[in-house]
Tab-separated table of N, CA, C and O in Angstrom:
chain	number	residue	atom	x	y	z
A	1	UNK	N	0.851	-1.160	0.000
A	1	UNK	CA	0.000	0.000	0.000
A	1	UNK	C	0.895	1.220	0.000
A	1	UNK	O	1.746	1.327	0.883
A	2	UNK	N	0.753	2.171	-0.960
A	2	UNK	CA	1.933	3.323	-1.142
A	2	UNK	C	0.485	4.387	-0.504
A	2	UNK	O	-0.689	4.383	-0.872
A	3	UNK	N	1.213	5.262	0.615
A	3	UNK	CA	0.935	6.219	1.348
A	3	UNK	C	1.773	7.345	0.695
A	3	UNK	O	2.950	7.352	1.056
A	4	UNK	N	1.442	8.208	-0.108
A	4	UNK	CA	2.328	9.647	-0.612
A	4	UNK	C	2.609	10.317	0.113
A	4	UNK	O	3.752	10.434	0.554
A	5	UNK	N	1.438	11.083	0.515
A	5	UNK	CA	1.835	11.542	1.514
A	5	UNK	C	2.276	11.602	3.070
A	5	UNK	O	1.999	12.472	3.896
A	6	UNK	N	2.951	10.564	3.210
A	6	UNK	CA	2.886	9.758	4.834
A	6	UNK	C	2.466	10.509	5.745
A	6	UNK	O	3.008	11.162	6.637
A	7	UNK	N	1.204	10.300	5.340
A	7	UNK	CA	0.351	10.339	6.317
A	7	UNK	C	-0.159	10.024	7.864
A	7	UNK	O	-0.975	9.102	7.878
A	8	UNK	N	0.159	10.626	9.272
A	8	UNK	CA	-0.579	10.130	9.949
A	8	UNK	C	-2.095	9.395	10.098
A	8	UNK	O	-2.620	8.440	10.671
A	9	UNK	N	-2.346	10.229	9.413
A	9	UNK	CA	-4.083	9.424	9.535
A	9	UNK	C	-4.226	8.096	8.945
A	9	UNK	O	-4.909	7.166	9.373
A	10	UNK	N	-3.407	8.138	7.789
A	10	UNK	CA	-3.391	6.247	7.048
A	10	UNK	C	-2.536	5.426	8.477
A	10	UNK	O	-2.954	4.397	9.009
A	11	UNK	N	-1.620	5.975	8.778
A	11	UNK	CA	-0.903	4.858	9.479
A	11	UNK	C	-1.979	4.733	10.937
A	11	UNK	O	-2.108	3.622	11.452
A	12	UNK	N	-2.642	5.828	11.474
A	12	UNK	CA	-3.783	5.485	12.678
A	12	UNK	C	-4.892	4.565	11.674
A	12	UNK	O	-5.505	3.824	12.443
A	13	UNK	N	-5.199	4.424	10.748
A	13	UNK	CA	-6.146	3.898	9.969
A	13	UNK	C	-5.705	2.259	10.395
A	13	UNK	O	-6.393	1.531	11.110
A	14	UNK	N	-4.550	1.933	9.843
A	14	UNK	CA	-4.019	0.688	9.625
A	14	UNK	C	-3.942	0.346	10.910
A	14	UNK	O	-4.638	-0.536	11.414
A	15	UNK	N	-3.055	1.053	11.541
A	15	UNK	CA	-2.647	0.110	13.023
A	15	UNK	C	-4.784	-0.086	13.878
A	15	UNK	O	-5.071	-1.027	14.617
A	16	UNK	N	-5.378	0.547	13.646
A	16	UNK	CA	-6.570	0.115	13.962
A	16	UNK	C	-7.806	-0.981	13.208
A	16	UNK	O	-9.020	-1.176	13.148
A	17	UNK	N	-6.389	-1.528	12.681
A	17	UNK	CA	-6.443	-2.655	12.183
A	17	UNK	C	-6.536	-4.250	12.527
A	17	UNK	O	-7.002	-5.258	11.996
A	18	UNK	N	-5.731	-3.856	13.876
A	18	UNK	CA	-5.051	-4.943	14.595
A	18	UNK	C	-6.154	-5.726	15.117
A	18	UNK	O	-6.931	-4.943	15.665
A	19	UNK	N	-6.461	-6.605	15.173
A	19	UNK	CA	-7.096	-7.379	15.963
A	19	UNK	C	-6.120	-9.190	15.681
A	19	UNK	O	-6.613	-10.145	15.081
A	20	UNK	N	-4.801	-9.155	16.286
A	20	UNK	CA	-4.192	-10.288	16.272
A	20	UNK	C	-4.880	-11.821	16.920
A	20	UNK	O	-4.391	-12.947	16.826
A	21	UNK	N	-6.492	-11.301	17.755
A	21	UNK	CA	-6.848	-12.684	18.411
A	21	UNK	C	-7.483	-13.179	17.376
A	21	UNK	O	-7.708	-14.389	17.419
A	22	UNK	N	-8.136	-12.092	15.682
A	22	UNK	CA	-8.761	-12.294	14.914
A	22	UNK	C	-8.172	-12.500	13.682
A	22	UNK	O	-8.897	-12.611	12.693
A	23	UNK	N	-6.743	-12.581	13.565
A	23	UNK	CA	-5.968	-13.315	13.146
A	23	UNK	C	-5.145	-11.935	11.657
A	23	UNK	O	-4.549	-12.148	10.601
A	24	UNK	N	-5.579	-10.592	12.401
A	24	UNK	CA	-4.938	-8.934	11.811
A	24	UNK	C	-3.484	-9.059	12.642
A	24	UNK	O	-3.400	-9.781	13.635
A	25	UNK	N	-2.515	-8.396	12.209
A	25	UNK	CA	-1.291	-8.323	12.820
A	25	UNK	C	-1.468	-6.873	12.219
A	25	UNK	O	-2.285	-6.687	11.318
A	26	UNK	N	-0.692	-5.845	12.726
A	26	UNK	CA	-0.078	-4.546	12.425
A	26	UNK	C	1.322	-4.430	13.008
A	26	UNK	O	1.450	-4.142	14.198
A	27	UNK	N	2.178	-4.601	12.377
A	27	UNK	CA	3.726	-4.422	12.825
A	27	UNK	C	4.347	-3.079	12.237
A	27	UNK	O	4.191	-2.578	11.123
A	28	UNK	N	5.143	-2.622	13.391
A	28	UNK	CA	5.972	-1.746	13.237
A	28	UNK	C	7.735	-1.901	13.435
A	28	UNK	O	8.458	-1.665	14.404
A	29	UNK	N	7.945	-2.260	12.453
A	29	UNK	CA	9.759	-3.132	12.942
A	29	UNK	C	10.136	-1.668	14.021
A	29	UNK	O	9.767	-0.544	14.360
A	30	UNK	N	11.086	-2.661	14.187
A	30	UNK	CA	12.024	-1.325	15.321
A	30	UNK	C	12.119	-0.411	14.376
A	30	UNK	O	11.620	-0.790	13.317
A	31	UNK	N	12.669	0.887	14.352
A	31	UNK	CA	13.332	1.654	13.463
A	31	UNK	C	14.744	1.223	13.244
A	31	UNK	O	15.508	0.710	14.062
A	32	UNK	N	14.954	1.521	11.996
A	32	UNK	CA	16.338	1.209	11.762
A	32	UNK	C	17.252	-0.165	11.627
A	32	UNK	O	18.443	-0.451	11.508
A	33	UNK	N	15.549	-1.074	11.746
A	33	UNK	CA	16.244	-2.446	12.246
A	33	UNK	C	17.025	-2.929	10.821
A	33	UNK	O	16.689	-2.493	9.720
A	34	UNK	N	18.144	-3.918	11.029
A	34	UNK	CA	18.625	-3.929	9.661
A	34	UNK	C	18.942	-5.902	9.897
A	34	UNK	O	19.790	-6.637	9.392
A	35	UNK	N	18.110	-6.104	10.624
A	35	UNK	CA	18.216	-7.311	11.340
A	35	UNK	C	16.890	-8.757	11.419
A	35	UNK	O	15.924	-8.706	12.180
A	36	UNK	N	17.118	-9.720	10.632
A	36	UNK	CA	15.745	-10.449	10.429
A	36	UNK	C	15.782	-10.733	11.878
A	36	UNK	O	14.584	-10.713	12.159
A	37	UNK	N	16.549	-11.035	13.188
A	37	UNK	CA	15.892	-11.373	14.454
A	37	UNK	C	15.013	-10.827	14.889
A	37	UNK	O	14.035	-11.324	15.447
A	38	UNK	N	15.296	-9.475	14.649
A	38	UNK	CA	14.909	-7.934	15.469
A	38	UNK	C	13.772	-8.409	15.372
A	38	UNK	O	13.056	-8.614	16.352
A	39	UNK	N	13.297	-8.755	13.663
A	39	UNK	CA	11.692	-8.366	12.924
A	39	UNK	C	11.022	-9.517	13.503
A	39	UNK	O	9.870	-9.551	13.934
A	40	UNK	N	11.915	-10.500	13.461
A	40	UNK	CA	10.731	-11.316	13.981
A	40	UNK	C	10.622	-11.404	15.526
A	40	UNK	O	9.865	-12.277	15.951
A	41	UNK	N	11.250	-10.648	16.399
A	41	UNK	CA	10.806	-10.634	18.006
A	41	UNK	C	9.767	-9.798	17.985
A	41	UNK	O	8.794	-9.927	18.729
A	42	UNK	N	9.958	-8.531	16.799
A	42	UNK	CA	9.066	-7.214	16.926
A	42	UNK	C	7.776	-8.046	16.889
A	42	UNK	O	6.843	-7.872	17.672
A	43	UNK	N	7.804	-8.986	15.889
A	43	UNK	CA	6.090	-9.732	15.323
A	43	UNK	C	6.022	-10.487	16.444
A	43	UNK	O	5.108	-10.154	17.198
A	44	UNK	N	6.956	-11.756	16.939
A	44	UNK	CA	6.378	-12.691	18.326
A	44	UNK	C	6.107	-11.437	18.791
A	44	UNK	O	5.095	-11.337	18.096
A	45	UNK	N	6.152	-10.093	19.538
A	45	UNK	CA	6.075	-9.742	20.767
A	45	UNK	C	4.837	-9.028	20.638
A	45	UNK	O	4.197	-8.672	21.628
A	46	UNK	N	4.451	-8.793	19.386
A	46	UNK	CA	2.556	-8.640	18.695
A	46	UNK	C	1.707	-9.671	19.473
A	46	UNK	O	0.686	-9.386	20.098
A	47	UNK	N	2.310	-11.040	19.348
A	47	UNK	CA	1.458	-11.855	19.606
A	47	UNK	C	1.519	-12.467	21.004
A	47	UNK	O	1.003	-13.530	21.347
A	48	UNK	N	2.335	-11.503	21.863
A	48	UNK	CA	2.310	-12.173	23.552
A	48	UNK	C	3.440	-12.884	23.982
A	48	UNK	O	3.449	-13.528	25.031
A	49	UNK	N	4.774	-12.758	22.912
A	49	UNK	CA	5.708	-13.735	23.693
A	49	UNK	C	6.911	-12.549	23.986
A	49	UNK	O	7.114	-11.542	23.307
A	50	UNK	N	7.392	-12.840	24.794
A	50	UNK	CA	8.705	-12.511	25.017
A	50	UNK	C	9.844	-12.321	24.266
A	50	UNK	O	10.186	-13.195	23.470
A	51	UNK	N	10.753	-10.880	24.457
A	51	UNK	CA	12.081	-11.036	23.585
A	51	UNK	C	12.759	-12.005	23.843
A	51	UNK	O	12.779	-12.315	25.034
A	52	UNK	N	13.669	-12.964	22.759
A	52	UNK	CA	14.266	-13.628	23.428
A	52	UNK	C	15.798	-12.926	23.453
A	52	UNK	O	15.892	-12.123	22.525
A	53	UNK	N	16.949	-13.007	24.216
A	53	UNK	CA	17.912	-12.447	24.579
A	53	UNK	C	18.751	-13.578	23.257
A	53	UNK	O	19.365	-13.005	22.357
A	54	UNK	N	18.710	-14.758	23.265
A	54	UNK	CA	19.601	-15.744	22.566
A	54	UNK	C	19.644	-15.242	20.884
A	54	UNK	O	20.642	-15.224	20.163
A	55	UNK	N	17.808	-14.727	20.410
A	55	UNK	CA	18.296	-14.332	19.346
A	55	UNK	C	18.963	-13.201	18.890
A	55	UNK	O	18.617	-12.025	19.009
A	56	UNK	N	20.265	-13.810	18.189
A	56	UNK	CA	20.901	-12.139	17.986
A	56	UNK	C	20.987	-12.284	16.315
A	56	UNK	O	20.691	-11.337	15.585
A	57	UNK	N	21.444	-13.634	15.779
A	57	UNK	CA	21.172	-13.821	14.732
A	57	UNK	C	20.633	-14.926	14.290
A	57	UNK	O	20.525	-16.051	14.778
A	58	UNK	N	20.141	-14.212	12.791
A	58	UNK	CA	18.917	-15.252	12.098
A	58	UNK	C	19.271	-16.371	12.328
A	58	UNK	O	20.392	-16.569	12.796
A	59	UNK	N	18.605	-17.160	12.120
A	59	UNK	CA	18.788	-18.845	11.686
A	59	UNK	C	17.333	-19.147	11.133
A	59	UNK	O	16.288	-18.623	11.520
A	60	UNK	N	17.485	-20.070	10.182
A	60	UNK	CA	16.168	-21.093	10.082
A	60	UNK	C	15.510	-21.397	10.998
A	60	UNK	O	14.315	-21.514	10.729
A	61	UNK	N	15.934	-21.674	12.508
A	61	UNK	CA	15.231	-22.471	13.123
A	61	UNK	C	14.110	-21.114	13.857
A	61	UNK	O	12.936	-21.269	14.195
A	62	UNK	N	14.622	-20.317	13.910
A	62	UNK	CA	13.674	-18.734	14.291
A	62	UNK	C	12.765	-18.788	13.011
A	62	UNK	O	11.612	-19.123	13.280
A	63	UNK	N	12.982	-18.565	11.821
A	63	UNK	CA	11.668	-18.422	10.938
A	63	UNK	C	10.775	-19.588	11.183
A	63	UNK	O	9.546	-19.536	11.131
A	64	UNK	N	11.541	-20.724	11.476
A	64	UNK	CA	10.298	-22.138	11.580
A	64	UNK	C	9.633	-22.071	12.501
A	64	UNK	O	8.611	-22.755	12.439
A	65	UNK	N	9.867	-21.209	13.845
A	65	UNK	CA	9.368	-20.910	15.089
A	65	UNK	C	8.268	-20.316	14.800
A	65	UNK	O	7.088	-20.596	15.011
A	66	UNK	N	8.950	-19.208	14.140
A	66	UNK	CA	8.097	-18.031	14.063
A	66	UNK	C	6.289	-18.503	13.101
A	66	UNK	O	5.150	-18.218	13.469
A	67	UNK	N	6.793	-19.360	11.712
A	67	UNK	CA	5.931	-19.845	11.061
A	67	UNK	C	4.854	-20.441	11.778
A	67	UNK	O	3.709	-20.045	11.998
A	68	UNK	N	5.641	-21.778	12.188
A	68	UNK	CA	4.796	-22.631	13.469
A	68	UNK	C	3.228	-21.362	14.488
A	68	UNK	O	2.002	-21.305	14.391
A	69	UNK	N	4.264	-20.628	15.317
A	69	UNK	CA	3.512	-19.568	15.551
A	69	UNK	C	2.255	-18.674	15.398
A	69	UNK	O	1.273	-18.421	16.095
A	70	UNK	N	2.915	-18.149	13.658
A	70	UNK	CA	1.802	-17.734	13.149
A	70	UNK	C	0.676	-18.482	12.522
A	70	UNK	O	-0.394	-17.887	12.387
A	71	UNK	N	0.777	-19.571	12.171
A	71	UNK	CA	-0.232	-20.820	11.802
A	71	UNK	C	-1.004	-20.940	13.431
A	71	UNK	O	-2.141	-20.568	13.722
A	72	UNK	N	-0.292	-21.384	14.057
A	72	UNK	CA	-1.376	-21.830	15.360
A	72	UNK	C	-2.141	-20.690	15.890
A	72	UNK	O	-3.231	-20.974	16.386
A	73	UNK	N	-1.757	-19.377	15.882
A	73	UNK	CA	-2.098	-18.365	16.098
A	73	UNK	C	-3.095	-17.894	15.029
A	73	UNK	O	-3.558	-16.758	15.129
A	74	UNK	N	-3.490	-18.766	13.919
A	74	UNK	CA	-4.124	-18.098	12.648
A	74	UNK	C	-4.075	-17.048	11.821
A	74	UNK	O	-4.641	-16.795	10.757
A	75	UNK	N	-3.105	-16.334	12.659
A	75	UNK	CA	-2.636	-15.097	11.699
A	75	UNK	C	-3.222	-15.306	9.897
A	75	UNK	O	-2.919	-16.258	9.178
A	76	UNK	N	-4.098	-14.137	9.508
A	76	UNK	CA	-4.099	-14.519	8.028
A	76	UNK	C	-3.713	-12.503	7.423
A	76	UNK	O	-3.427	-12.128	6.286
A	77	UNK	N	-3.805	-11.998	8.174
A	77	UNK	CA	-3.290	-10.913	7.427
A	77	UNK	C	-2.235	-10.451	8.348
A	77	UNK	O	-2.045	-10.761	9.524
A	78	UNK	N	-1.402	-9.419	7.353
A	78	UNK	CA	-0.026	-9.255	8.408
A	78	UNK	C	0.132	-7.778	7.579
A	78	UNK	O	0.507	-7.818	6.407
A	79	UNK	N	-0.111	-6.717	8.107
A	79	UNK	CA	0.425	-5.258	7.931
A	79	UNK	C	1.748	-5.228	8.451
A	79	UNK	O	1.992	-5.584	9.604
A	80	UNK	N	3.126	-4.580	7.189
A	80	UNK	CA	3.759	-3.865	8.088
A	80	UNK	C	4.129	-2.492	7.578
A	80	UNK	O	4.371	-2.054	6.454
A	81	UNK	N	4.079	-1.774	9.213
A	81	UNK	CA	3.869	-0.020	8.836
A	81	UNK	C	5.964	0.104	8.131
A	81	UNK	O	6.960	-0.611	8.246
A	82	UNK	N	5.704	1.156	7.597
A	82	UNK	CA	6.995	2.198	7.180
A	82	UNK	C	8.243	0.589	6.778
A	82	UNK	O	9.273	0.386	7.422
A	83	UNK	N	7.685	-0.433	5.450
A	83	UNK	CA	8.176	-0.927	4.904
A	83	UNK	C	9.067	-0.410	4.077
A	83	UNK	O	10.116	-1.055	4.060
A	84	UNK	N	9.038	0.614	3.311
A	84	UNK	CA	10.233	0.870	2.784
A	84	UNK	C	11.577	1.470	3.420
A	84	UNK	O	12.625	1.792	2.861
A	85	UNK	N	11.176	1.517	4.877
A	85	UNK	CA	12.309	1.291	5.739
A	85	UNK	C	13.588	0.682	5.886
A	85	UNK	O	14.652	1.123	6.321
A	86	UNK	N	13.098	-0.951	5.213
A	86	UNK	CA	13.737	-2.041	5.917
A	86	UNK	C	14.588	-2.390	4.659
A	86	UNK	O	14.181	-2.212	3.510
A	87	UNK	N	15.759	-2.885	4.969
A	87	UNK	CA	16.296	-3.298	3.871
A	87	UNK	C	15.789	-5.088	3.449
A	87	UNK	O	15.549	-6.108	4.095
A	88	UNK	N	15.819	-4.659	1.900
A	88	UNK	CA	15.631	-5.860	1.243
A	88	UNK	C	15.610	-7.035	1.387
A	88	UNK	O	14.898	-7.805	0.742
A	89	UNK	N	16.237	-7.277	2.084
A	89	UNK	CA	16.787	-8.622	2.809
A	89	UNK	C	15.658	-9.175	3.536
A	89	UNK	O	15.260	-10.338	3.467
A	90	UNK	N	15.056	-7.989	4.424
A	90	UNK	CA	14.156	-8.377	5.814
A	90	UNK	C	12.830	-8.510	4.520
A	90	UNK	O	12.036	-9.434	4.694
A	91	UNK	N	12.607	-7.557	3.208
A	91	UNK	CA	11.891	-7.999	1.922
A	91	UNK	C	11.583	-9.534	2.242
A	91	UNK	O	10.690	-10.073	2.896
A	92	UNK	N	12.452	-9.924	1.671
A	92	UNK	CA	12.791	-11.416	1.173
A	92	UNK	C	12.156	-12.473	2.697
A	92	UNK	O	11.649	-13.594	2.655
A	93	UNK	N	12.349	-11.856	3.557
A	93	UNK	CA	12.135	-12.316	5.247
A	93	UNK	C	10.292	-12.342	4.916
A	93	UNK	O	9.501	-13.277	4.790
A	94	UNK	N	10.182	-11.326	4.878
A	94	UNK	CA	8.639	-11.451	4.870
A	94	UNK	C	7.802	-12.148	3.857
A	94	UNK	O	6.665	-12.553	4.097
A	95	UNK	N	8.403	-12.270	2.727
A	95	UNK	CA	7.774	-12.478	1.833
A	95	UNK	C	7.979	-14.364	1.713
A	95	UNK	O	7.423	-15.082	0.881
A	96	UNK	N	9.046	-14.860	2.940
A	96	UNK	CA	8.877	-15.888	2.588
A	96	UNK	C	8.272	-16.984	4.379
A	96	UNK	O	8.278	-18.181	4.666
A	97	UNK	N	7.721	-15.333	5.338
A	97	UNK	CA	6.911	-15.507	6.473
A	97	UNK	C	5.216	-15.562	5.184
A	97	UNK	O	4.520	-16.542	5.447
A	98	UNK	N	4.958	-15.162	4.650
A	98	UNK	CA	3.758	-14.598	3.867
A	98	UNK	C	3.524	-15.981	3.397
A	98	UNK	O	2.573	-16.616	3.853
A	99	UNK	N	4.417	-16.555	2.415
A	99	UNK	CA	4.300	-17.610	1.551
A	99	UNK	C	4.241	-19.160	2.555
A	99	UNK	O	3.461	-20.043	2.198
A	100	UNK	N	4.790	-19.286	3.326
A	100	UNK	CA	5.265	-20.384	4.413
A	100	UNK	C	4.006	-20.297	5.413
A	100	UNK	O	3.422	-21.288	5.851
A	101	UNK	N	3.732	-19.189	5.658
A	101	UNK	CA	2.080	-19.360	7.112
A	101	UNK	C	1.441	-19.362	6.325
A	101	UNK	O	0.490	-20.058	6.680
A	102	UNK	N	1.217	-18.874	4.978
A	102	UNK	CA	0.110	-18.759	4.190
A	102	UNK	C	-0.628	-17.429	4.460
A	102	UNK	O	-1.858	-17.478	4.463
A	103	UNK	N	-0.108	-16.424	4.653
A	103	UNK	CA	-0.823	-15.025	5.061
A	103	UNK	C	-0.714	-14.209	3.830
A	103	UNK	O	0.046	-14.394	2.880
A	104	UNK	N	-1.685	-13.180	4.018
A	104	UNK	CA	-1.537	-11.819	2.826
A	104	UNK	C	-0.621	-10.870	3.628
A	104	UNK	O	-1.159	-10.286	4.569
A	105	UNK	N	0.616	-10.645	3.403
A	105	UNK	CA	0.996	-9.581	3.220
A	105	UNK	C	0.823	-7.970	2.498
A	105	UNK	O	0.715	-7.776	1.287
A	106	UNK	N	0.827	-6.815	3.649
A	106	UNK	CA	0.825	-5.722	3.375
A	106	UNK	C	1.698	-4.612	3.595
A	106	UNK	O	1.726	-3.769	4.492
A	107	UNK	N	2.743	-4.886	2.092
A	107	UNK	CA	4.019	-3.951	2.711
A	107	UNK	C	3.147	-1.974	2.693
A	107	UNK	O	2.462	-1.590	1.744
A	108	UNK	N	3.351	-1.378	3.544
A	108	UNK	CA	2.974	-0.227	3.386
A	108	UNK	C	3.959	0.721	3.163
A	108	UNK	O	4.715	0.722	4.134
A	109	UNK	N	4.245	1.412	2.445
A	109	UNK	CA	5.151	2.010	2.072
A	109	UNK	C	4.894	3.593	2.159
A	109	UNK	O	4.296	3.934	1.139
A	110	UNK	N	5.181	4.907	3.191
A	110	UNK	CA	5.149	5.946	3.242
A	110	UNK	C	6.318	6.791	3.170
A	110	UNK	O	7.476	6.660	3.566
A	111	UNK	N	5.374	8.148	2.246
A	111	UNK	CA	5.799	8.731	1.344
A	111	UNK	C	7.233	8.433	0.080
A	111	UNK	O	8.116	9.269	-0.113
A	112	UNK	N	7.178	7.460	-0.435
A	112	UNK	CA	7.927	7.216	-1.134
A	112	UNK	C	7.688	5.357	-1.719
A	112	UNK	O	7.376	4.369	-1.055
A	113	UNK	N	7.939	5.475	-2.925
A	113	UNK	CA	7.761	4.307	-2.956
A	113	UNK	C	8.942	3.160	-2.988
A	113	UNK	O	10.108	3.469	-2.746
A	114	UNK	N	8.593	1.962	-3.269
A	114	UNK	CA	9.500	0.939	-2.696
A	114	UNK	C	11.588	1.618	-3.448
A	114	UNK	O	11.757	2.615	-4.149
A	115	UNK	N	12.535	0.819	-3.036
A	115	UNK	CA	13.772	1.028	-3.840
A	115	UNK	C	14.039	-0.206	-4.705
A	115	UNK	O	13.579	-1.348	-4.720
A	116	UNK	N	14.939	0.442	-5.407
A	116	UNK	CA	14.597	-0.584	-6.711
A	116	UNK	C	14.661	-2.071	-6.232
A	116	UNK	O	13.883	-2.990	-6.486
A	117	UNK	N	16.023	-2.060	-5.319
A	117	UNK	CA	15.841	-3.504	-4.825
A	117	UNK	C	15.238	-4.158	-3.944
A	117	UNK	O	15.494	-5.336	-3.694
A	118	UNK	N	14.000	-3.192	-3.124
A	118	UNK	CA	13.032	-3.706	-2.866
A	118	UNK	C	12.209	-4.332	-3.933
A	118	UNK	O	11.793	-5.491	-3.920
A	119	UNK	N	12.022	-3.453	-4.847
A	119	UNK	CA	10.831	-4.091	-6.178
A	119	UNK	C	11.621	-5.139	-7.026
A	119	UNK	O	10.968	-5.873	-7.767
A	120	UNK	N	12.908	-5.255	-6.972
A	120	UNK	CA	13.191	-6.480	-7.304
A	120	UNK	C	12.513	-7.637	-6.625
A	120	UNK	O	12.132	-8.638	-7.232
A	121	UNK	N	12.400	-7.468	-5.491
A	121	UNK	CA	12.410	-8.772	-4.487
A	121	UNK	C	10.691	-9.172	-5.013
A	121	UNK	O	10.206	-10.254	-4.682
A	122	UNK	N	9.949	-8.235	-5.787
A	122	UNK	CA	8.501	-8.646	-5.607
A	122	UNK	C	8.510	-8.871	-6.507
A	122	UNK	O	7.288	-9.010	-6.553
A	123	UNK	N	8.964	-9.192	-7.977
A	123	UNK	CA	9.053	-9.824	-9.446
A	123	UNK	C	9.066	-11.272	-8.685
A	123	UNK	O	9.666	-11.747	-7.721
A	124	UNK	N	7.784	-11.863	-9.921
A	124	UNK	CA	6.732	-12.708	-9.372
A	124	UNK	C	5.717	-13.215	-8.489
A	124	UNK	O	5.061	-14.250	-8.376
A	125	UNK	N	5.819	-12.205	-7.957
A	125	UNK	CA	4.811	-12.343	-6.535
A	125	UNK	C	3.503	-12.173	-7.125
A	125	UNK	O	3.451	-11.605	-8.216
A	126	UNK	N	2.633	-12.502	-6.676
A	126	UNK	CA	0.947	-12.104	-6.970
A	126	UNK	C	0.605	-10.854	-5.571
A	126	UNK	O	0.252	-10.942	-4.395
A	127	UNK	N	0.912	-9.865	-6.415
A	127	UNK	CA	0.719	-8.384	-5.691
A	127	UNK	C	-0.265	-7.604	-6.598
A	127	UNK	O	-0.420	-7.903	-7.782
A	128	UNK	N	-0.937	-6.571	-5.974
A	128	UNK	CA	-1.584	-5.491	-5.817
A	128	UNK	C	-1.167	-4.183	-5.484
A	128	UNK	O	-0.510	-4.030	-4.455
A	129	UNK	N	-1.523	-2.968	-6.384
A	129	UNK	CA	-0.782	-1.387	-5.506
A	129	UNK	C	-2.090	-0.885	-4.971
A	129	UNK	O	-3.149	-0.896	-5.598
A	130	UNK	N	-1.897	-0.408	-3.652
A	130	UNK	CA	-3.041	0.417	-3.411
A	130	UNK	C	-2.713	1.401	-2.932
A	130	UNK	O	-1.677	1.398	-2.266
A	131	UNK	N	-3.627	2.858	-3.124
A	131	UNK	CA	-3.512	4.088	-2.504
A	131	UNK	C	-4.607	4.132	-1.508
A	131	UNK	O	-5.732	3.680	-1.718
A	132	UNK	N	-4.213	4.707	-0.403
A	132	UNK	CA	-4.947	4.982	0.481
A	132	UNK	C	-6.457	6.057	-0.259
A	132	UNK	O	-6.309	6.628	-1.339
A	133	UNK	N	-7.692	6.151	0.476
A	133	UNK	CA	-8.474	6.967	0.295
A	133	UNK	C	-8.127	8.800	0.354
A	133	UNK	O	-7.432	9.350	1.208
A	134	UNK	N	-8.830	9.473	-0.802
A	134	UNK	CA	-7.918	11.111	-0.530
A	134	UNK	C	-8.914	11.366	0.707
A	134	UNK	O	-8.817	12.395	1.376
C-alpha cells in the first residue's frame, strides 16, 4: 500500500487494524532495524511472547518458530507499517513468512515508494498497488 503523503491518519487507519486474536497483525519493525531477528521478536512480541535475549542472529530455526507460531495463532493478514524502511533482505524475510504461514501480506510504504531492490524482491509475486483513500 503506497501512502504519498505519509500520512498520519493512514498509518492510525491501519494500526486500527489490529485485531491479532482475529488473526490482523499490524507491525511496526524497530526503526532502523537492519536485522531479520529484530523483525521477527518485533512480530512474536505482537502476539504475547517474550524477547528472546539468545536471538541475535537469524537462523532457520527462528523463521520455523516463528511460522509454526503464526499458523497456530491463525494469523491470516499481516500489515507492516513504514516498509520501505527495511532493507531488502528483511523484503525477502517477509515475503517468505507470507508464503510459508500462508498469510496476505501488506508492505505499506510511506511517502515514497518501494527502492529498486526492494521491487526487485517482488518480481513474481501475486501483488496489488493500493492508494490509500484522498
Amino acid at each position: 500500500m503506497l501512502d504519498p503523503p505519509d500520512s498520519l491518519r493512514v498509518q492510525r487507519a491501519i494500526e486500527s487494524l489490529a485485531a491479532p486474536d482475529l488473526g490482523t497483525v499490524v507491525l511496526t519493525p524497530t526503526p532502523g532495524t537492519q536485522s531479520g531477528a529484530v523483525l521477527l521478536q518485533d512480530l512474536l512480541e505482537l502476539l504475547g511472547f517474550p524477547r528472546q535475549p539468545t536471538w541475535q542472529v537469524l537462523t532457520s530455526g527462528m523463521v520455523d518458530v516463528t511460522i509454526d507460531i503464526l499458523r497456530r495463532r491463525q494469523v491470516r493478514i499481516l500489515y507492516v507499517l513504514r516498509a520501505h524502511r527495511l532493507h531488502d533482505r528483511l523484503w525477502d524475510l517477509l515475503l517468505v513468512l507470507a508464503e510459508r504461514a500462508h498469510l496476505t501480506l501488506w508492505l505499506t510504504l510511506h511517502g515514497e515508494g518501494p527502492g529498486l531492490a526492494q521491487s526487485r524482491r517482488l518480481v513474481g509475486c501475486d501483488l496489488e498497488w493500493h492508494l490509500p483513500p484522498p
